[in-house]
Tab-separated table of C-alpha atoms and ligand atoms in Angstrom:
chain	number	residue	atom	x	y	z
A	1	MET	CA	-1.770	1.970	-26.039
A	2	ARG	CA	0.221	4.859	-24.814
A	3	THR	CA	1.970	4.731	-21.553
A	4	ASN	CA	2.736	8.372	-20.583
A	5	PHE	CA	-0.451	9.174	-18.490
A	6	GLN	CA	0.056	11.373	-15.534
A	7	HIS	CA	-2.083	9.623	-13.058
A	8	LEU	CA	-2.168	6.290	-14.813
A	9	LEU	CA	0.496	3.341	-14.638
A	10	ILE	CA	0.148	0.858	-17.551
A	11	HIS	CA	1.544	-2.679	-17.809
A	12	GLN	CA	0.896	-4.988	-20.690
A	13	GLU	CA	1.965	-8.527	-20.557
A	14	GLU	CA	0.826	-11.851	-22.098
A	15	GLY	CA	-2.662	-10.362	-23.063
A	16	VAL	CA	-3.429	-8.866	-19.655
A	17	LEU	CA	-3.523	-4.785	-19.571
A	18	THR	CA	-3.071	-3.819	-15.839
A	19	ILE	CA	-4.094	0.056	-15.053
A	20	THR	CA	-3.187	1.307	-11.889
A	21	MET	CA	-4.800	4.314	-10.693
A	22	ASN	CA	-1.867	6.262	-9.403
A	23	ARG	CA	-2.515	9.429	-6.973
A	24	PRO	CA	-1.606	7.581	-3.826
A	25	GLU	CA	-1.203	10.796	-1.775
A	26	VAL	CA	-5.239	10.976	-1.854
A	27	LEU	CA	-6.089	7.431	-1.792
A	28	ASN	CA	-6.253	7.689	-5.878
A	29	SER	CA	-9.492	9.769	-5.407
A	30	PHE	CA	-10.428	11.101	-9.036
A	31	ASN	CA	-9.882	14.220	-10.434
A	32	ASP	CA	-10.972	15.052	-13.842
A	33	SER	CA	-7.589	14.422	-15.637
A	34	MET	CA	-7.470	10.904	-13.931
A	35	LEU	CA	-10.993	10.179	-14.995
A	36	GLU	CA	-10.248	11.325	-18.454
A	37	GLU	CA	-6.950	9.372	-18.537
A	38	LEU	CA	-8.656	6.105	-17.420
A	39	THR	CA	-11.713	6.595	-19.841
A	40	GLU	CA	-9.065	6.713	-22.594
A	41	ALA	CA	-7.032	3.628	-21.389
A	42	VAL	CA	-10.521	1.764	-21.198
A	43	GLU	CA	-11.800	2.736	-24.631
A	44	THR	CA	-8.424	2.190	-26.201
A	45	ALA	CA	-8.154	-1.437	-24.486
A	46	ALA	CA	-11.540	-2.237	-25.930
A	47	SER	CA	-10.277	-2.181	-29.387
A	48	ASP	CA	-6.773	-3.785	-29.176
A	49	GLU	CA	-6.813	-7.510	-29.888
A	50	ALA	CA	-3.655	-8.176	-28.030
A	51	ILE	CA	-5.423	-7.208	-24.886
A	52	ARG	CA	-7.786	-10.148	-23.762
A	53	CYS	CA	-8.026	-8.843	-20.131
A	54	VAL	CA	-7.938	-5.706	-18.102
A	55	VAL	CA	-7.226	-5.080	-14.603
A	56	LEU	CA	-8.022	-2.208	-12.871
A	57	MET	CA	-6.408	-1.378	-9.292
A	58	GLY	CA	-5.155	1.520	-7.298
A	59	ALA	CA	-1.460	2.463	-6.141
A	60	GLY	CA	-0.326	2.250	-2.810
A	61	ARG	CA	-2.599	1.564	0.171
A	62	ALA	CA	-6.013	2.100	-1.426
A	63	PHE	CA	-7.961	0.987	-4.660
A	64	GLY	CA	-9.619	4.420	-4.609
A	65	ALA	CA	-11.385	7.401	-2.496
A	66	GLY	CA	-14.192	8.451	-4.741
A	67	GLN	CA	-14.401	12.029	-6.117
A	68	ASP	CA	-11.611	14.078	-5.117
A	69	LEU	CA	-13.169	16.231	-2.539
A	70	SER	CA	-10.402	19.057	-2.202
A	71	GLY	CA	-11.994	21.037	-5.056
A	72	PHE	CA	-15.153	20.135	-4.421
A	73	SER	CA	-17.711	22.740	-4.052
A	74	ALA	CA	-21.835	23.409	-4.212
A	75	VAL	CA	-20.932	26.565	-6.083
A	76	GLN	CA	-18.764	27.097	-9.433
A	77	ASP	CA	-16.069	29.687	-9.542
A	78	ASN	CA	-18.957	31.799	-11.213
A	79	GLY	CA	-21.245	31.668	-8.199
A	80	GLU	CA	-23.578	29.304	-10.120
A	81	PRO	CA	-24.880	25.949	-8.477
A	82	LEU	CA	-22.840	23.450	-9.700
A	83	LYS	CA	-24.421	21.115	-11.983
A	84	VAL	CA	-23.098	17.926	-10.847
A	85	SER	CA	-25.421	15.694	-13.067
A	86	GLU	CA	-23.239	17.396	-16.014
A	87	HIS	CA	-20.109	16.267	-14.242
A	88	LEU	CA	-21.490	12.649	-13.853
A	89	LYS	CA	-21.475	12.181	-17.590
A	90	LYS	CA	-17.921	11.391	-17.554
A	91	TYR	CA	-18.043	8.952	-15.178
A	92	HIS	CA	-21.120	7.421	-17.000
A	93	ARG	CA	-18.939	7.168	-19.994
A	94	LEU	CA	-16.241	5.290	-18.349
A	95	ILE	CA	-18.457	2.818	-16.938
A	96	LYS	CA	-20.670	2.240	-20.041
A	97	SER	CA	-17.203	1.857	-21.784
A	98	MET	CA	-16.251	-1.074	-19.277
A	99	ARG	CA	-19.434	-2.707	-19.390
A	100	ALA	CA	-19.368	-2.750	-23.614
A	101	MET	CA	-15.717	-3.806	-23.244
A	102	PRO	CA	-15.752	-7.316	-25.360
A	103	LYS	CA	-13.301	-8.750	-22.703
A	104	PRO	CA	-13.196	-9.273	-18.994
A	105	VAL	CA	-12.445	-6.088	-16.776
A	106	VAL	CA	-11.320	-7.364	-13.269
A	107	GLY	CA	-11.228	-4.847	-10.319
A	108	ALA	CA	-8.564	-5.593	-7.844
A	109	ILE	CA	-9.139	-3.950	-4.626
A	110	ARG	CA	-6.639	-3.723	-2.044
A	111	GLY	CA	-7.359	-1.133	0.575
A	112	VAL	CA	-10.504	1.063	0.677
A	113	ALA	CA	-12.809	1.696	-2.148
A	114	ALA	CA	-15.110	4.527	-1.249
A	115	GLY	CA	-17.761	6.556	-2.962
A	116	ILE	CA	-17.492	6.586	-6.745
A	117	SER	CA	-14.184	4.253	-6.739
A	118	CYS	CA	-16.280	1.612	-4.920
A	119	ASN	CA	-18.920	1.966	-7.669
A	120	VAL	CA	-16.394	1.695	-10.517
A	121	ALA	CA	-15.225	-1.182	-8.750
A	122	LEU	CA	-18.799	-2.691	-8.766
A	123	ALA	CA	-18.946	-1.626	-12.381
A	124	CYS	CA	-15.995	-4.158	-13.054
A	125	ASP	CA	-17.327	-7.923	-14.539
A	126	LEU	CA	-15.418	-9.546	-11.575
A	127	ARG	CA	-13.596	-8.446	-8.418
A	128	ILE	CA	-10.797	-9.971	-6.122
A	129	ALA	CA	-10.235	-8.432	-2.789
A	130	SER	CA	-7.480	-8.589	-0.263
A	131	ASP	CA	-8.675	-9.143	3.182
A	132	ASN	CA	-7.576	-5.495	4.093
A	133	ALA	CA	-10.187	-4.345	1.348
A	134	ARG	CA	-12.944	-1.844	2.573
A	135	PHE	CA	-16.041	-1.104	0.602
A	136	ILE	CA	-17.773	2.205	1.597
A	137	GLU	CA	-20.789	3.547	-0.132
A	138	ALA	CA	-19.539	7.013	1.385
A	139	PHE	CA	-22.107	9.199	-0.108
A	140	ALA	CA	-24.589	9.612	2.716
A	141	ARG	CA	-21.586	10.250	4.653
A	142	ILE	CA	-21.384	13.673	3.185
A	143	GLY	CA	-25.292	14.076	2.082
A	144	LEU	CA	-25.154	12.830	-1.344
A	145	VAL	CA	-26.688	9.725	-3.242
A	146	PRO	CA	-24.851	6.751	-4.647
A	147	ASP	CA	-23.732	7.790	-8.076
A	148	GLY	CA	-21.642	6.068	-10.788
A	149	GLY	CA	-24.106	3.404	-11.017
A	150	GLY	CA	-24.233	2.216	-7.491
A	151	ALA	CA	-27.666	2.024	-7.197
A	152	TYR	CA	-27.864	0.018	-10.298
A	153	PHE	CA	-24.693	-2.545	-9.366
A	154	LEU	CA	-25.184	-2.933	-5.857
A	155	PRO	CA	-28.710	-4.271	-5.574
A	156	ARG	CA	-28.110	-6.641	-8.733
A	157	LEU	CA	-24.982	-7.984	-6.841
A	158	VAL	CA	-26.053	-8.265	-3.175
A	159	GLY	CA	-29.697	-7.817	-2.925
A	160	LEU	CA	-31.828	-4.536	-2.142
A	161	GLY	CA	-31.703	-5.335	1.628
A	162	LYS	CA	-27.851	-5.391	2.029
A	163	ALA	CA	-27.421	-2.427	-0.721
A	164	MET	CA	-29.746	-0.204	1.423
A	165	GLU	CA	-28.011	-1.022	4.513
A	166	MET	CA	-24.555	-0.142	3.014
A	167	CYS	CA	-25.915	3.119	1.354
A	168	LEU	CA	-27.932	4.221	4.517
A	169	LEU	CA	-25.699	3.326	6.887
A	170	THR	CA	-22.425	3.854	5.012
A	171	ASP	CA	-20.451	1.156	7.267
A	172	GLU	CA	-17.491	-0.252	5.874
A	173	VAL	CA	-17.628	-4.020	4.531
A	174	SER	CA	-14.346	-5.740	4.814
A	175	GLY	CA	-12.711	-8.104	2.030
A	176	PRO	CA	-14.064	-11.455	3.792
A	177	ASP	CA	-17.548	-10.161	4.333
A	178	ALA	CA	-17.540	-8.794	0.577
A	179	GLU	CA	-16.575	-12.334	-0.540
A	180	ARG	CA	-19.377	-13.709	1.893
A	181	ILE	CA	-22.252	-11.398	0.378
A	182	GLY	CA	-21.114	-11.989	-3.339
A	183	LEU	CA	-19.717	-8.691	-3.693
A	184	VAL	CA	-16.315	-10.089	-4.939
A	185	THR	CA	-15.346	-13.547	-6.228
A	186	LYS	CA	-12.630	-14.038	-3.938
A	187	CYS	CA	-10.749	-12.556	-0.952
A	188	VAL	CA	-7.281	-13.497	-0.203
A	189	PRO	CA	-4.627	-12.483	2.187
A	190	VAL	CA	-2.942	-9.108	1.381
A	191	ASP	CA	0.453	-10.650	0.656
A	192	GLU	CA	-0.904	-13.122	-1.810
A	193	PHE	CA	-3.098	-10.571	-3.292
A	194	PRO	CA	-0.733	-9.904	-6.433
A	195	GLY	CA	-0.232	-13.331	-7.216
A	196	THR	CA	-3.835	-14.182	-6.989
A	197	VAL	CA	-4.736	-11.144	-9.247
A	198	ALA	CA	-1.911	-12.028	-11.773
A	199	ALA	CA	-3.156	-15.863	-11.752
A	200	PHE	CA	-6.668	-14.832	-12.200
A	201	ALA	CA	-6.330	-12.315	-15.027
A	202	LYS	CA	-3.889	-14.901	-16.946
A	203	ARG	CA	-6.373	-17.378	-16.794
A	204	LEU	CA	-9.147	-15.243	-18.114
A	205	ALA	CA	-6.700	-13.919	-20.907
A	206	ASN	CA	-6.062	-17.512	-22.207
A	207	GLY	CA	-9.738	-17.863	-22.363
A	208	PRO	CA	-12.107	-17.805	-25.348
A	209	THR	CA	-12.243	-14.050	-25.550
A	210	ARG	CA	-15.067	-13.638	-27.907
A	211	SER	CA	-17.178	-16.162	-25.992
A	212	TYR	CA	-16.676	-13.844	-23.032
A	213	GLY	CA	-17.467	-10.645	-24.820
A	214	LEU	CA	-20.733	-12.305	-25.918
A	215	ILE	CA	-21.417	-13.746	-22.347
A	216	LYS	CA	-21.035	-10.122	-20.910
A	217	GLN	CA	-23.782	-8.855	-23.559
A	218	LEU	CA	-25.911	-11.924	-22.780
A	219	LEU	CA	-25.995	-11.538	-19.145
A	220	TYR	CA	-25.970	-7.607	-18.855
A	221	LYS	CA	-28.767	-7.135	-21.341
A	222	SER	CA	-30.810	-10.192	-20.122
A	223	MET	CA	-30.948	-8.057	-16.704
A	224	GLU	CA	-33.136	-5.613	-18.218
A	225	ILE	CA	-35.122	-7.766	-20.598
A	226	ASP	CA	-37.981	-10.279	-20.700
A	227	LEU	CA	-37.461	-14.327	-20.977
A	228	GLN	CA	-38.330	-14.126	-24.756
A	229	ALA	CA	-36.415	-11.433	-25.595
A	230	SER	CA	-33.252	-13.281	-23.607
A	231	PHE	CA	-33.954	-16.219	-25.807
A	232	ASP	CA	-33.970	-14.169	-28.927
A	233	LEU	CA	-30.534	-12.534	-27.651
A	234	GLU	CA	-28.885	-15.944	-26.867
A	235	GLY	CA	-29.787	-17.446	-30.216
A	236	GLN	CA	-28.296	-14.348	-32.191
A	237	LEU	CA	-25.125	-14.468	-29.827
A	238	GLN	CA	-24.900	-18.256	-30.077
A	239	ASP	CA	-24.876	-18.025	-33.809
A	240	GLU	CA	-22.109	-15.703	-33.724
A	241	ALA	CA	-20.151	-17.737	-31.107
A	242	PHE	CA	-20.359	-20.910	-33.282
A	243	THR	CA	-18.425	-19.017	-36.307
A	244	THR	CA	-15.432	-18.391	-33.707
A	245	ALA	CA	-11.962	-20.126	-34.104
A	246	ASP	CA	-12.297	-20.672	-30.199
A	247	HIS	CA	-15.344	-22.666	-30.475
A	248	LYS	CA	-13.890	-24.969	-32.948
A	249	GLU	CA	-10.814	-25.290	-30.840
A	250	GLY	CA	-12.768	-26.189	-27.701
A	251	VAL	CA	-14.840	-28.912	-29.489
A	252	THR	CA	-11.617	-30.199	-31.080
A	253	ALA	CA	-9.838	-30.271	-27.876
A	254	PHE	CA	-12.540	-31.856	-26.058
A	255	LEU	CA	-12.624	-34.819	-28.553
A	256	GLN	CA	-9.123	-34.935	-28.768
A	257	LYS	CA	-8.757	-35.117	-25.004
A	258	ARG	CA	-6.213	-32.333	-24.847
A	259	PRO	CA	-6.488	-28.730	-22.945
A	260	ALA	CA	-8.021	-26.021	-25.470
A	261	GLN	CA	-5.412	-23.601	-26.828
A	262	TYR	CA	-7.708	-20.529	-27.252
A	263	THR	CA	-6.381	-17.581	-29.589
A	264	GLY	CA	-9.293	-15.056	-28.547
A	265	ARG	CA	-10.749	-15.105	-32.238
B	1	T3D	O1	-18.369	15.560	-9.060
B	1	T3D	C1	-19.171	14.612	-9.186
B	1	T3D	O2	-19.580	13.736	-10.029
B	1	T3D	C2	-19.749	14.040	-7.933
B	1	T3D	C3	-19.381	12.699	-7.775
B	1	T3D	C4	-19.199	12.396	-6.468
B	1	T3D	C5	-18.501	10.969	-6.165
B	1	T3D	C6	-17.964	10.726	-4.793
B	1	T3D	O3	-17.469	9.630	-4.909
B	1	T3D	S1	-18.735	11.372	-3.328
B	1	T3D	C7	-17.642	10.485	-2.285
B	1	T3D	C8	-16.321	11.260	-2.118
B	1	T3D	N1	-15.356	10.330	-1.330
B	1	T3D	C9	-15.426	10.253	0.051
B	1	T3D	O4	-16.283	10.996	0.677
B	1	T3D	C10	-14.739	9.718	0.989
B	1	T3D	C11	-13.417	10.461	1.606
B	1	T3D	N2	-12.295	9.740	2.204
B	1	T3D	C12	-12.736	9.118	3.362
B	1	T3D	O5	-13.692	9.229	3.985
B	1	T3D	C13	-11.435	8.520	4.091
B	1	T3D	O6	-10.224	8.965	3.402
B	1	T3D	C14	-11.403	6.951	3.770
B	1	T3D	C15	-12.499	6.325	4.616
B	1	T3D	C16	-11.628	6.729	2.273
B	1	T3D	C17	-10.180	6.422	4.163
B	1	T3D	O7	-9.771	6.719	5.494
B	1	T3D	P1	-8.235	6.695	5.821
B	1	T3D	O8	-8.245	6.834	7.581
B	1	T3D	O9	-7.807	5.505	5.636
B	1	T3D	O10	-7.425	7.741	5.259
B	1	T3D	P2	-7.578	9.360	5.148
B	1	T3D	O11	-6.194	9.572	6.438
B	1	T3D	O12	-8.520	10.073	5.582
B	1	T3D	O13	-6.890	9.861	3.936
B	1	T3D	C18	-5.532	9.759	3.702
B	1	T3D	C19	-5.131	10.947	2.865
B	1	T3D	O14	-6.046	11.120	1.541
B	1	T3D	C20	-5.712	12.344	3.452
B	1	T3D	O15	-4.816	13.314	3.144
B	1	T3D	P3	-3.772	13.865	4.293
B	1	T3D	O16	-4.344	14.355	5.365
B	1	T3D	O17	-2.660	12.582	4.350
B	1	T3D	O18	-3.167	14.654	3.309
B	1	T3D	C21	-7.006	12.530	2.846
B	1	T3D	O19	-7.503	13.989	3.227
B	1	T3D	C22	-6.777	12.214	1.676
B	1	T3D	N3	-8.204	12.006	0.836
B	1	T3D	C23	-8.793	10.708	1.076
B	1	T3D	N4	-10.240	10.774	0.425
B	1	T3D	C24	-9.716	11.859	-0.362
B	1	T3D	C25	-8.858	12.376	-0.095
B	1	T3D	N5	-8.485	13.696	-0.366
B	1	T3D	C26	-9.447	14.195	-1.521
B	1	T3D	N6	-10.445	13.607	-1.930
B	1	T3D	C27	-10.771	12.489	-1.485
B	1	T3D	N7	-11.740	11.927	-1.783
């Protein structure tokens, strides 16, 4: 993993890769360069066996404020109407790569997560928030629809009623409220946030990584298929899980009454 990104900070330690979006002067809002760099980092992490958990966070006081609006215009320089759907494909690639990553991706949300940054947080497998977190489906504030998969992820996480409320009213959801409605796994006081995120990520990085990757596949796919198809998929993935060293270690450790030492293989 290269570390010389313009808009990302990269830190790798003991199986945990922490990617920090680093445009704090604009609350880590996305420009094209940061989006491309983040996609590259995520896709590189996916195939790096030394990385067993990825943490995504923002520098400074925010997770992210969505698309950078300073260069945002309804028309392109040549006067043609902007085809936003073409631009969105870059976000879609990032989000699909996060979901397909065969290891856990944790969103660490301190401060505001608005617009497409909120939806990138929702695309993470798990989320930890600080008590000053603010989740805002800000799109309707500027006359847009939720993009970056927000309309897909949000109702699945919190139900259609709450999702509709967040998207139509665009009111902020605080960290504690996000925990209450199931939007995040855990919300902690801001001074405990770095330690909590580090411990959570370390726990995941020490887990049975291949099993985690298969669990992601099974849960995400099962949201889209019927029961029989889910049974078929669980059989196929369980066959694969049975061949892993971590499965063998888990059973051996249980029988020897000791903690398992997973290697991610
Ligand atoms: O192209 C496509 O693919 C389309 C995709 C669209 C996806 C989207 O994400 S649309 C939604 C875009 N985001 C927003 O609408 C949110 C805009 N920001 C805000 O509403 C507020 O900044 C926040 C509620 C997020 C935070 O408020 P607050 O009071 O904590 O901070 P602030 O003072 O508003 O912002 C601090 C600075 O960041 C400020 O700059 P300054 O005055 O200090 O020079 C502000 O202009 C800048 N900033 C915040 N958000 C953005 C931004 N600059 C550019 N783009 C932003 N999105």
